[in-house]
Short mmCIF file of C-alpha atoms and ligand atoms in Angstrom, two decimals:
data_model
loop_
_atom_site.label_atom_id
_atom_site.label_comp_id
_atom_site.label_asym_id
_atom_site.label_seq_id
_atom_site.Cartn_x
_atom_site.Cartn_y
_atom_site.Cartn_z
CA MET A 165 19.94 2.51 2.86
CA SER A 166 18.76 0.09 0.19
CA PRO A 167 18.79 -3.56 1.25
CA PHE A 168 19.81 -4.37 -2.35
CA THR A 169 23.52 -3.76 -2.83
CA TYR A 170 26.35 -5.26 -4.86
CA LYS A 171 28.79 -7.58 -3.13
CA ASN A 172 31.61 -9.01 -5.27
CA ASN A 173 29.82 -7.72 -8.36
CA VAL A 174 26.58 -9.59 -7.59
CA LEU A 175 23.40 -7.82 -6.53
CA CYS A 176 22.30 -9.13 -3.14
CA ALA A 177 19.19 -8.94 -1.01
CA GLU A 178 20.63 -8.28 2.45
CA SER A 179 23.55 -10.74 2.32
CA LEU A 180 22.04 -13.26 -0.08
CA ALA A 181 22.99 -13.18 -3.78
CA LEU A 182 20.00 -12.82 -6.10
CA THR A 183 21.72 -15.37 -8.37
CA ASP A 184 21.29 -17.95 -5.59
CA ILE A 185 17.61 -17.09 -5.22
CA ALA A 186 17.02 -17.42 -8.98
CA ARG A 187 18.85 -20.75 -9.04
CA GLN A 188 16.84 -22.14 -6.15
CA PHE A 189 13.40 -20.70 -6.84
CA GLY A 190 13.39 -19.69 -10.52
CA THR A 191 12.09 -16.47 -12.06
CA PRO A 192 10.09 -14.26 -12.13
CA THR A 193 10.22 -13.92 -8.36
CA TYR A 194 9.48 -11.14 -5.92
CA VAL A 195 12.23 -10.76 -3.33
CA TYR A 196 11.66 -8.79 -0.13
CA SER A 197 14.07 -7.77 2.61
CA LYS A 198 12.83 -8.43 6.12
CA ALA A 199 15.19 -5.89 7.70
CA SER A 200 14.04 -3.20 5.32
CA VAL A 201 10.34 -3.75 6.13
CA VAL A 202 11.14 -3.65 9.84
CA ASP A 203 13.26 -0.48 9.48
CA ASN A 204 10.65 1.30 7.39
CA PHE A 205 7.95 0.52 9.94
CA ALA A 206 10.26 1.67 12.72
CA ALA A 207 10.61 5.07 11.03
CA TYR A 208 6.89 5.64 11.68
CA ALA A 209 6.82 3.92 15.07
CA ASN A 210 9.84 5.80 16.43
CA ALA A 211 8.55 9.15 15.19
CA CYS A 212 5.20 8.48 16.85
CA LYS A 213 6.90 7.41 20.07
CA ALA A 214 8.89 10.64 20.09
CA HIS A 215 5.78 12.79 19.83
CA VAL A 216 3.09 11.12 21.96
CA ALA A 217 2.94 10.78 25.73
CA HIS A 218 1.21 7.40 25.71
CA PRO A 219 1.70 4.57 23.15
CA ASP A 220 -2.07 4.39 22.63
CA ASP A 221 -2.11 7.96 21.32
CA ALA A 222 -0.82 6.85 17.91
CA LEU A 223 -1.53 3.85 15.69
CA ILE A 224 0.11 2.85 12.43
CA CYS A 225 -2.18 0.73 10.29
CA PHE A 226 -0.23 -0.84 7.43
CA SER A 227 -2.19 -0.56 4.19
CA VAL A 228 -2.67 -4.20 3.23
CA LYS A 229 -3.42 -3.46 -0.42
CA SER A 230 0.21 -2.49 -0.98
CA ASN A 231 1.55 -5.95 -0.05
CA SER A 232 -0.70 -8.58 1.44
CA ASN A 233 1.64 -11.56 1.68
CA LEU A 234 0.92 -13.36 4.96
CA ALA A 235 4.57 -13.31 6.04
CA ILE A 236 4.78 -9.53 5.51
CA LEU A 237 1.58 -9.05 7.53
CA GLN A 238 2.91 -11.41 10.23
CA LEU A 239 6.16 -9.47 10.42
CA LEU A 240 4.39 -6.13 10.71
CA SER A 241 1.96 -7.47 13.26
CA GLN A 242 4.95 -8.58 15.35
CA CYS A 243 6.28 -5.02 15.07
CA GLY A 244 3.03 -3.77 16.61
CA SER A 245 1.34 -2.63 13.42
CA GLY A 246 -2.38 -2.34 12.92
CA PHE A 247 -3.88 -2.80 9.46
CA ASP A 248 -5.87 -0.77 6.96
CA ILE A 249 -8.02 -3.14 4.91
CA VAL A 250 -10.39 -2.66 1.98
CA SER A 251 -12.14 -6.02 1.73
CA GLY A 252 -13.32 -9.02 3.68
CA GLY A 253 -10.55 -10.96 1.99
CA GLU A 254 -7.93 -8.63 3.42
CA LEU A 255 -9.54 -8.98 6.86
CA LEU A 256 -9.21 -12.77 6.70
CA ARG A 257 -5.60 -12.43 5.55
CA VAL A 258 -4.69 -10.20 8.47
CA LEU A 259 -6.30 -12.60 10.93
CA ALA A 260 -4.59 -15.59 9.28
CA ALA A 261 -1.27 -13.77 9.69
CA GLY A 262 -1.89 -13.30 13.41
CA GLY A 263 -2.93 -9.62 13.23
CA SER A 264 -5.23 -8.28 15.87
CA ALA A 265 -8.79 -7.28 14.88
CA SER A 266 -8.69 -4.56 17.52
CA LYS A 267 -6.15 -2.73 15.34
CA ILE A 268 -7.97 -3.08 12.01
CA ILE A 269 -9.61 -0.21 10.18
CA PHE A 270 -11.82 -0.91 7.18
CA SER A 271 -11.67 1.60 4.30
CA GLY A 272 -13.32 1.57 0.88
CA VAL A 273 -16.36 2.97 -0.95
CA GLY A 274 -18.19 -0.28 -1.58
CA LYS A 275 -18.36 -2.44 1.53
CA SER A 276 -20.87 -5.25 1.11
CA ARG A 277 -23.27 -6.45 3.82
CA ASP A 278 -21.30 -9.67 4.17
CA GLU A 279 -18.06 -7.76 4.64
CA MET A 280 -19.66 -5.53 7.27
CA ARG A 281 -21.03 -8.56 9.12
CA LEU A 282 -17.65 -10.28 9.06
CA ALA A 283 -15.86 -7.18 10.34
CA LEU A 284 -18.45 -6.55 13.07
CA THR A 285 -18.28 -10.17 14.18
CA HIS A 286 -14.54 -9.81 14.60
CA ASP A 287 -14.97 -6.49 16.43
CA ILE A 288 -12.60 -4.47 14.29
CA LEU A 289 -11.41 -1.11 15.57
CA CYS A 290 -13.24 1.10 13.11
CA PHE A 291 -15.04 1.43 9.78
CA ASN A 292 -13.91 4.33 7.62
CA VAL A 293 -17.29 5.20 6.14
CA GLU A 294 -17.44 6.99 2.80
CA SER A 295 -21.14 7.89 2.23
CA ILE A 296 -24.56 8.34 3.85
CA PRO A 297 -25.99 5.16 2.27
CA GLU A 298 -23.04 3.25 3.71
CA LEU A 299 -23.81 4.66 7.18
CA HIS A 300 -27.39 3.43 6.92
CA ARG A 301 -26.36 0.00 5.67
CA LEU A 302 -23.77 -0.38 8.41
CA ASN A 303 -26.29 0.67 11.06
CA ALA A 304 -28.80 -1.89 9.77
CA VAL A 305 -26.27 -4.73 9.63
CA ALA A 306 -24.99 -3.90 13.12
CA ALA A 307 -28.56 -3.83 14.46
CA GLU A 308 -29.29 -7.24 12.89
CA ILE A 309 -26.45 -8.89 14.78
CA GLY A 310 -26.71 -6.78 17.92
CA LYS A 311 -23.41 -4.93 17.59
CA GLN A 312 -22.28 -1.32 17.69
CA ALA A 313 -20.18 -0.19 14.72
CA ARG A 314 -17.34 2.18 15.52
CA VAL A 315 -17.12 4.67 12.72
CA SER A 316 -14.89 7.32 11.28
CA LEU A 317 -15.99 9.42 8.31
CA ARG A 318 -13.65 9.69 5.38
CA VAL A 319 -13.79 13.36 4.56
CA ASN A 320 -12.65 14.67 1.25
CA PRO A 321 -10.67 17.78 2.16
CA ASN A 322 -10.41 18.96 -1.46
CA VAL A 323 -6.65 19.23 -1.34
CA ASP A 324 -4.54 18.62 -4.44
CA ALA A 325 -2.05 15.88 -3.61
CA MET A 326 -0.07 16.77 -6.74
CA THR A 327 0.55 13.15 -7.67
CA HIS A 328 -0.52 10.91 -10.57
CA PRO A 329 -4.24 11.50 -11.32
CA TYR A 330 -5.05 7.79 -10.89
CA ILE A 331 -3.66 7.80 -7.36
CA SER A 332 -4.88 11.26 -6.34
CA THR A 333 -8.03 10.85 -4.31
CA GLY A 334 -8.73 13.99 -2.28
CA LEU A 335 -10.24 16.26 -4.94
CA LYS A 336 -13.91 17.14 -5.43
CA GLU A 337 -14.08 14.99 -8.58
CA SER A 338 -13.00 11.89 -6.66
CA LYS A 339 -15.36 8.98 -5.95
CA PHE A 340 -13.88 8.74 -2.47
CA GLY A 341 -15.03 10.21 0.81
CA VAL A 342 -17.72 12.63 1.93
CA ALA A 343 -17.43 16.18 0.56
CA PHE A 344 -15.95 18.59 3.07
CA ASP A 345 -19.05 20.79 2.92
CA ASP A 346 -21.34 17.82 3.62
CA ALA A 347 -19.27 16.42 6.47
CA LEU A 348 -21.08 18.08 9.39
CA ALA A 349 -24.50 17.02 8.14
CA THR A 350 -23.23 13.48 7.56
CA TYR A 351 -21.79 13.30 11.09
CA ARG A 352 -25.15 14.44 12.49
CA ILE A 353 -26.85 11.55 10.68
CA GLY A 354 -24.25 9.09 11.97
CA ALA A 355 -24.49 10.37 15.54
CA ALA A 356 -28.27 9.84 15.50
CA LEU A 357 -28.10 6.21 14.33
CA SER A 358 -28.63 3.71 17.13
CA HIS A 359 -25.94 1.18 16.15
CA ILE A 360 -23.26 3.62 15.03
CA ASP A 361 -20.66 4.99 17.44
CA VAL A 362 -18.93 7.99 15.94
CA MET A 363 -15.26 7.70 16.85
CA GLY A 364 -13.04 9.45 14.37
CA ILE A 365 -12.31 11.35 11.24
CA ASP A 366 -10.10 10.31 8.36
CA CYS A 367 -8.95 11.28 4.91
CA HIS A 368 -6.66 9.94 2.23
CA ILE A 369 -5.71 12.49 -0.39
CA GLY A 370 -3.50 10.33 -2.58
CA SER A 371 -0.47 8.14 -2.81
CA GLN A 372 3.21 8.70 -3.70
CA LEU A 373 3.26 12.24 -2.23
CA LEU A 374 6.83 13.49 -2.13
CA ASP A 375 5.98 16.69 -0.26
CA ASP A 376 4.19 16.86 3.09
CA ALA A 377 2.50 20.22 2.44
CA PRO A 378 -0.75 18.73 1.03
CA LEU A 379 -0.95 16.32 3.99
CA LEU A 380 -0.49 19.14 6.48
CA GLU A 381 -3.12 21.17 4.64
CA ALA A 382 -5.50 18.21 4.85
CA ALA A 383 -4.79 17.96 8.60
CA ASP A 384 -5.78 21.63 8.98
CA LYS A 385 -9.09 20.91 7.27
CA LEU A 386 -9.79 17.91 9.52
CA ILE A 387 -8.91 19.96 12.61
CA GLU A 388 -11.37 22.63 11.50
CA LEU A 389 -14.09 19.99 11.29
CA ILE A 390 -13.24 18.42 14.63
CA ASP A 391 -13.66 21.84 16.29
CA ALA A 392 -16.98 22.39 14.54
CA LEU A 393 -18.18 18.93 15.62
CA ALA A 394 -17.10 19.59 19.22
CA GLY A 395 -19.31 22.69 19.11
CA GLU A 396 -22.24 20.37 18.39
CA GLY A 397 -21.31 17.90 21.11
CA ILE A 398 -19.92 15.29 18.69
CA VAL A 399 -16.59 14.19 20.14
CA ILE A 400 -13.90 12.91 17.78
CA HIS A 401 -11.43 10.53 19.43
CA HIS A 402 -9.07 9.89 16.57
CA LEU A 403 -7.68 11.65 13.55
CA ASP A 404 -6.50 9.38 10.72
CA ILE A 405 -4.49 11.20 8.06
CA GLY A 406 -4.46 8.30 5.57
CA GLY A 407 -1.56 6.87 3.56
CA GLY A 408 2.11 7.52 4.03
CA ILE A 409 4.82 9.44 2.25
CA GLY A 410 6.00 8.50 -1.24
CA ILE A 411 9.24 6.70 -2.01
CA SER A 412 12.17 7.26 -4.32
CA TYR A 413 11.72 5.44 -7.63
CA ASP A 414 14.15 7.37 -9.82
CA GLY A 415 16.09 9.50 -7.43
CA ASP A 416 13.13 11.57 -6.20
CA GLN A 417 13.70 12.94 -2.74
CA PRO A 418 10.59 12.46 -0.62
CA VAL A 419 10.38 14.27 2.69
CA THR A 420 11.48 11.92 5.45
CA VAL A 421 8.88 10.27 7.66
CA ALA A 422 10.54 11.85 10.72
CA THR A 423 10.28 15.37 9.29
CA TYR A 424 6.68 14.93 8.16
CA LEU A 425 5.56 13.49 11.51
CA GLU A 426 7.42 16.16 13.45
CA LYS A 427 5.48 18.88 11.60
CA LEU A 428 2.18 17.03 11.89
CA PHE A 429 2.48 16.39 15.61
CA ALA A 430 3.65 19.99 16.24
CA LYS A 431 0.48 21.20 14.53
CA ILE A 432 -1.71 18.79 16.50
CA HIS A 433 -0.09 19.58 19.88
CA ALA A 434 -0.38 23.35 19.30
CA TRP A 435 -4.08 22.93 18.48
CA ARG A 436 -4.87 20.59 21.41
CA ASN A 437 -2.97 22.74 23.88
CA GLY A 438 -4.79 25.84 22.62
CA LYS A 439 -8.28 24.37 22.64
CA TYR A 440 -8.53 21.12 24.57
CA GLU A 441 -6.22 21.74 27.55
CA GLY A 442 -3.68 19.41 25.96
CA LYS A 443 -6.02 16.40 26.03
CA PRO A 444 -4.55 14.16 23.32
CA ILE A 445 -6.34 12.86 20.26
CA LYS A 446 -5.25 9.52 18.88
CA VAL A 447 -3.37 10.05 15.60
CA MET A 448 -3.52 7.29 13.00
CA PHE A 449 -1.65 6.58 9.77
CA GLU A 450 -2.28 4.15 6.92
CA PRO A 451 1.11 3.83 5.17
CA GLY A 452 1.71 1.16 2.57
CA ARG A 453 4.22 2.08 -0.12
CA SER A 454 6.76 3.67 2.24
CA ILE A 455 6.90 0.48 4.34
CA VAL A 456 7.31 -2.11 1.57
CA GLY A 457 7.99 -0.33 -1.75
CA ASN A 458 11.76 -0.15 -1.60
CA ALA A 459 11.97 -3.36 0.42
CA GLY A 460 11.21 -5.46 -2.67
CA VAL A 461 12.42 -6.21 -6.20
CA LEU A 462 11.06 -8.31 -9.01
CA LEU A 463 13.76 -10.71 -10.17
CA THR A 464 13.53 -11.68 -13.83
CA GLU A 465 15.64 -13.43 -16.46
CA VAL A 466 16.38 -12.08 -19.92
CA GLN A 467 14.97 -14.52 -22.47
CA TYR A 468 15.85 -12.87 -25.77
CA LEU A 469 17.56 -9.76 -27.03
CA LYS A 470 15.61 -8.64 -30.07
CA GLU A 471 16.64 -5.94 -32.51
CA GLY A 472 13.51 -4.19 -33.72
CA GLU A 473 13.41 -1.74 -36.63
CA ALA A 474 13.24 1.29 -34.40
CA LYS A 475 14.13 -0.13 -31.00
CA ASN A 476 15.96 -2.89 -29.24
CA PHE A 477 13.99 -5.09 -26.89
CA ALA A 478 15.10 -7.11 -23.91
CA VAL A 479 12.35 -9.72 -23.61
CA VAL A 480 12.28 -10.92 -20.00
CA ASP A 481 10.21 -13.59 -18.24
CA ALA A 482 8.32 -11.10 -16.03
CA ALA A 483 5.44 -9.18 -17.57
CA MET A 484 2.68 -6.67 -16.99
CA ASN A 485 0.65 -9.37 -15.25
CA ASP A 486 3.43 -9.57 -12.63
CA LEU A 487 4.01 -5.81 -12.31
CA MET A 488 1.16 -3.65 -13.62
CA ARG A 489 2.50 -0.25 -12.59
CA PRO A 490 4.39 0.66 -15.80
CA ALA A 491 1.46 -0.32 -18.07
CA MET A 492 -1.13 1.29 -15.84
CA TYR A 493 0.57 4.50 -14.69
CA GLN A 494 3.61 4.75 -16.97
CA ALA A 495 5.45 4.21 -13.70
CA TRP A 496 9.25 4.24 -13.71
CA HIS A 497 11.12 1.40 -12.01
CA GLY A 498 14.89 1.10 -11.91
CA VAL A 499 16.40 -1.91 -13.70
CA GLU A 500 19.62 -3.31 -12.30
CA PRO A 501 21.67 -6.15 -13.80
CA VAL A 502 22.28 -8.76 -11.11
CA THR A 503 25.78 -9.50 -12.45
CA PRO A 504 26.92 -6.34 -14.26
CA ARG A 505 29.03 -6.67 -17.41
CA THR A 506 31.68 -4.29 -18.64
CA THR A 507 30.77 -4.53 -22.33
CA PRO A 508 29.30 -1.35 -23.92
CA ALA A 509 25.67 -0.71 -23.02
CA VAL A 510 22.85 -0.83 -25.57
CA THR A 511 19.52 0.94 -25.16
CA TYR A 512 16.59 -1.45 -24.65
CA ASP A 513 12.93 -1.44 -23.85
CA VAL A 514 12.47 -4.15 -21.21
CA VAL A 515 9.30 -6.02 -22.17
CA GLY A 516 7.45 -9.16 -21.14
CA PRO A 517 5.92 -12.08 -23.07
CA VAL A 518 2.28 -10.89 -22.76
CA CYS A 519 0.44 -10.15 -26.01
CA GLU A 520 -0.10 -6.42 -25.47
CA SER A 521 1.98 -3.47 -26.65
CA GLY A 522 1.44 -2.07 -23.16
CA ASP A 523 3.41 -4.97 -21.73
CA TRP A 524 6.60 -3.17 -20.85
CA LEU A 525 8.47 -2.86 -17.57
CA ALA A 526 10.99 -0.17 -18.49
CA ARG A 527 11.74 1.94 -21.55
CA SER A 528 14.94 3.20 -23.13
CA ARG A 529 17.38 1.81 -20.60
CA ALA A 530 21.08 1.55 -21.28
CA LEU A 531 21.99 -2.00 -20.32
CA SER A 532 24.94 -4.24 -20.89
CA ILE A 533 23.24 -7.65 -20.94
CA GLU A 534 23.02 -11.00 -22.67
CA ALA A 535 20.22 -13.55 -22.88
CA GLY A 536 20.15 -15.57 -19.67
CA ASP A 537 21.20 -12.62 -17.49
CA LEU A 538 19.17 -11.72 -14.44
CA LEU A 539 17.66 -8.28 -13.92
CA ALA A 540 16.17 -6.77 -10.78
CA ILE A 541 13.18 -4.49 -11.31
CA MET A 542 13.60 -2.16 -8.37
CA SER A 543 11.13 -0.63 -5.89
CA ALA A 544 8.58 -3.35 -6.61
CA GLY A 545 7.60 -4.26 -3.04
CA ALA A 546 4.42 -2.16 -3.03
CA TYR A 547 1.51 -2.61 -5.45
CA GLY A 548 3.52 -5.26 -7.29
CA MET A 549 2.34 -8.74 -6.34
CA THR A 550 -0.97 -7.42 -4.98
CA MET A 551 -1.90 -6.10 -8.44
CA ALA A 552 -0.64 -9.17 -10.31
CA SER A 553 -3.05 -11.18 -12.45
CA ASN A 554 -3.15 -14.42 -14.38
CA TYR A 555 -3.55 -12.73 -17.77
CA ASN A 556 -2.38 -15.00 -20.59
CA THR A 557 -2.76 -17.90 -18.10
CA ARG A 558 0.52 -16.97 -16.52
CA GLY A 559 1.01 -18.27 -13.00
CA ARG A 560 1.84 -15.57 -10.50
CA ALA A 561 5.44 -15.22 -9.38
CA ALA A 562 6.95 -16.80 -6.29
CA GLU A 563 7.64 -14.54 -3.31
CA ILE A 564 10.75 -14.78 -1.13
CA LEU A 565 11.42 -13.01 2.15
CA VAL A 566 15.13 -12.69 2.83
CA ASP A 567 16.44 -12.52 6.38
CA GLY A 568 20.21 -12.04 6.39
CA ASP A 569 21.46 -14.89 4.22
CA VAL A 570 18.33 -17.02 4.57
CA ALA A 571 15.60 -17.12 1.92
CA HIS A 572 12.09 -17.98 3.08
CA LEU A 573 9.70 -19.03 0.34
CA VAL A 574 6.59 -17.13 1.46
CA ARG A 575 4.49 -17.88 -1.62
CA ARG A 576 5.25 -20.62 -4.07
CA ARG A 577 4.92 -20.10 -7.79
CA GLU A 578 1.47 -20.91 -9.18
CA ALA A 579 1.38 -24.01 -11.35
CA PRO A 580 -0.48 -23.69 -14.70
CA ALA A 581 -3.07 -26.37 -13.85
CA GLU A 582 -4.00 -24.45 -10.69
CA LEU A 583 -5.04 -21.50 -12.83
CA PHE A 584 -8.01 -23.32 -14.32
CA ALA A 585 -8.72 -25.71 -11.46
CA LEU A 586 -11.86 -23.76 -10.49
CA GLU A 587 -13.33 -23.97 -13.99
CA SER A 588 -15.63 -26.68 -15.40
CA LEU A 589 -16.47 -28.09 -18.78
CA ILE A 590 -20.16 -28.16 -19.67
CA ARG A 591 -21.85 -31.48 -20.35
N1 LLP B 106 -5.27 4.46 2.82
C1 LLP B 106 -6.14 4.48 1.81
C2 LLP B 106 -7.57 4.74 2.07
C3 LLP B 106 -5.70 4.25 0.49
O1 LLP B 106 -6.56 4.27 -0.51
C4 LLP B 106 -4.31 3.98 0.27
C5 LLP B 106 -3.82 3.74 -1.08
C6 LLP B 106 -3.45 3.96 1.37
C7 LLP B 106 -3.96 4.21 2.63
C8 LLP B 106 -1.98 3.66 1.25
O2 LLP B 106 -1.29 4.67 0.61
P1 LLP B 106 0.32 4.64 0.49
O3 LLP B 106 0.91 4.82 1.87
O4 LLP B 106 0.69 3.34 -0.08
O5 LLP B 106 0.64 5.78 -0.39
N2 LLP B 106 -1.71 1.09 -7.18
C9 LLP B 106 -1.16 2.42 -7.06
C10 LLP B 106 -1.39 3.01 -5.69
C11 LLP B 106 -2.83 3.06 -5.29
C12 LLP B 106 -2.99 3.62 -3.92
C13 LLP B 106 -4.37 3.39 -3.43
N3 LLP B 106 -4.58 3.79 -2.10
C14 LLP B 106 0.32 2.38 -7.40
O6 LLP B 106 0.81 1.31 -7.76
O7 LLP B 106 0.99 3.41 -7.37
#
């Protein structure tokens, strides 16, 4: 159930009116529901619990890139989550939020030496390595500081995730991962390196998958490789299937987490029981969007209603720099009036103040609104604030985490002078 519902004709986050949040903290503001984040994580955790004999046989690593606010990371850490990171910055965030390094996996095609050193120093759980040169670099950095690097290879299973091309990552054309046909040879190289400990296998075929079939197909490909590696004496201890299931933006019906995990674990148990006398393999997940996406909205105020020659525009105070997804992927986000009116609706494009025609948040929406009204841009909890920029010297939005009827300010609004505080005039 959505944490954003109308009570007495006012849209609320849990039991707090969004009008109160706007009054207290201003707009544009991201608003997240604590209960919703906790529930969404529990969907994965409970499904894992139902299908593994020992808690250590499954690990959910929240994908930090989807929402990296410290309070969100703190909350998930308290729920027992591990973390999937893609930079040294994300590593430091997780640690600052109280996350445990022993549950961190480090993904990404371009890890720098400094990032490797930092992650090795903190003894993270595993590096998801994406190429042979990266294996060699990691081995060298680990040798320099006298550490062993635990490694999983990100294999590209060449499965079509059937999602937006920009967020589809498992095909041959993709920059990500090691090609399926090169995987065995790459593992052999890794296994021979003195400061690399081969631990696992992973993949990530794409994001916003509504169907689990491509994920299950990818699991089959990984299983095939694990068997082939076992034949060569290379033991794989964990299987990481990558990101989570997609979410509903405009009424799409994604498969439920419970159904997907039931099928995945059934496949894995049948395979282990057939070939490995039931000895479990640790199963790992890197969900982001399905944990936070529908737990957040972007709250914005209508500034002007403008009648164009061909279109009507609702100019709001949030823009593409706050929420990039529409401009970048033509993504659809619901737009809900916070205090609905009964006057006849007019069709508007909802646009921001940024000087780009691509600066729109929603197109052709029937809305009954007036200047000064508040709108909630729905499903904005994932890849919203994390992709925000300061384009047009716009300070990034405030972030609020709602718990019942209490609003916690978890990131204050950036002040304009802070945006150029790191810059200098020349003499
Ligand atoms: N693991 C890896 C290696 C990833 O690259 C991603 C997302 C995830 C996990 C998390 O996937 P999720 O559970 O969120 O589907 N900015 C785009 C999405 C980019 C996704 C990138 N990778 C958007 O706004 O739709």
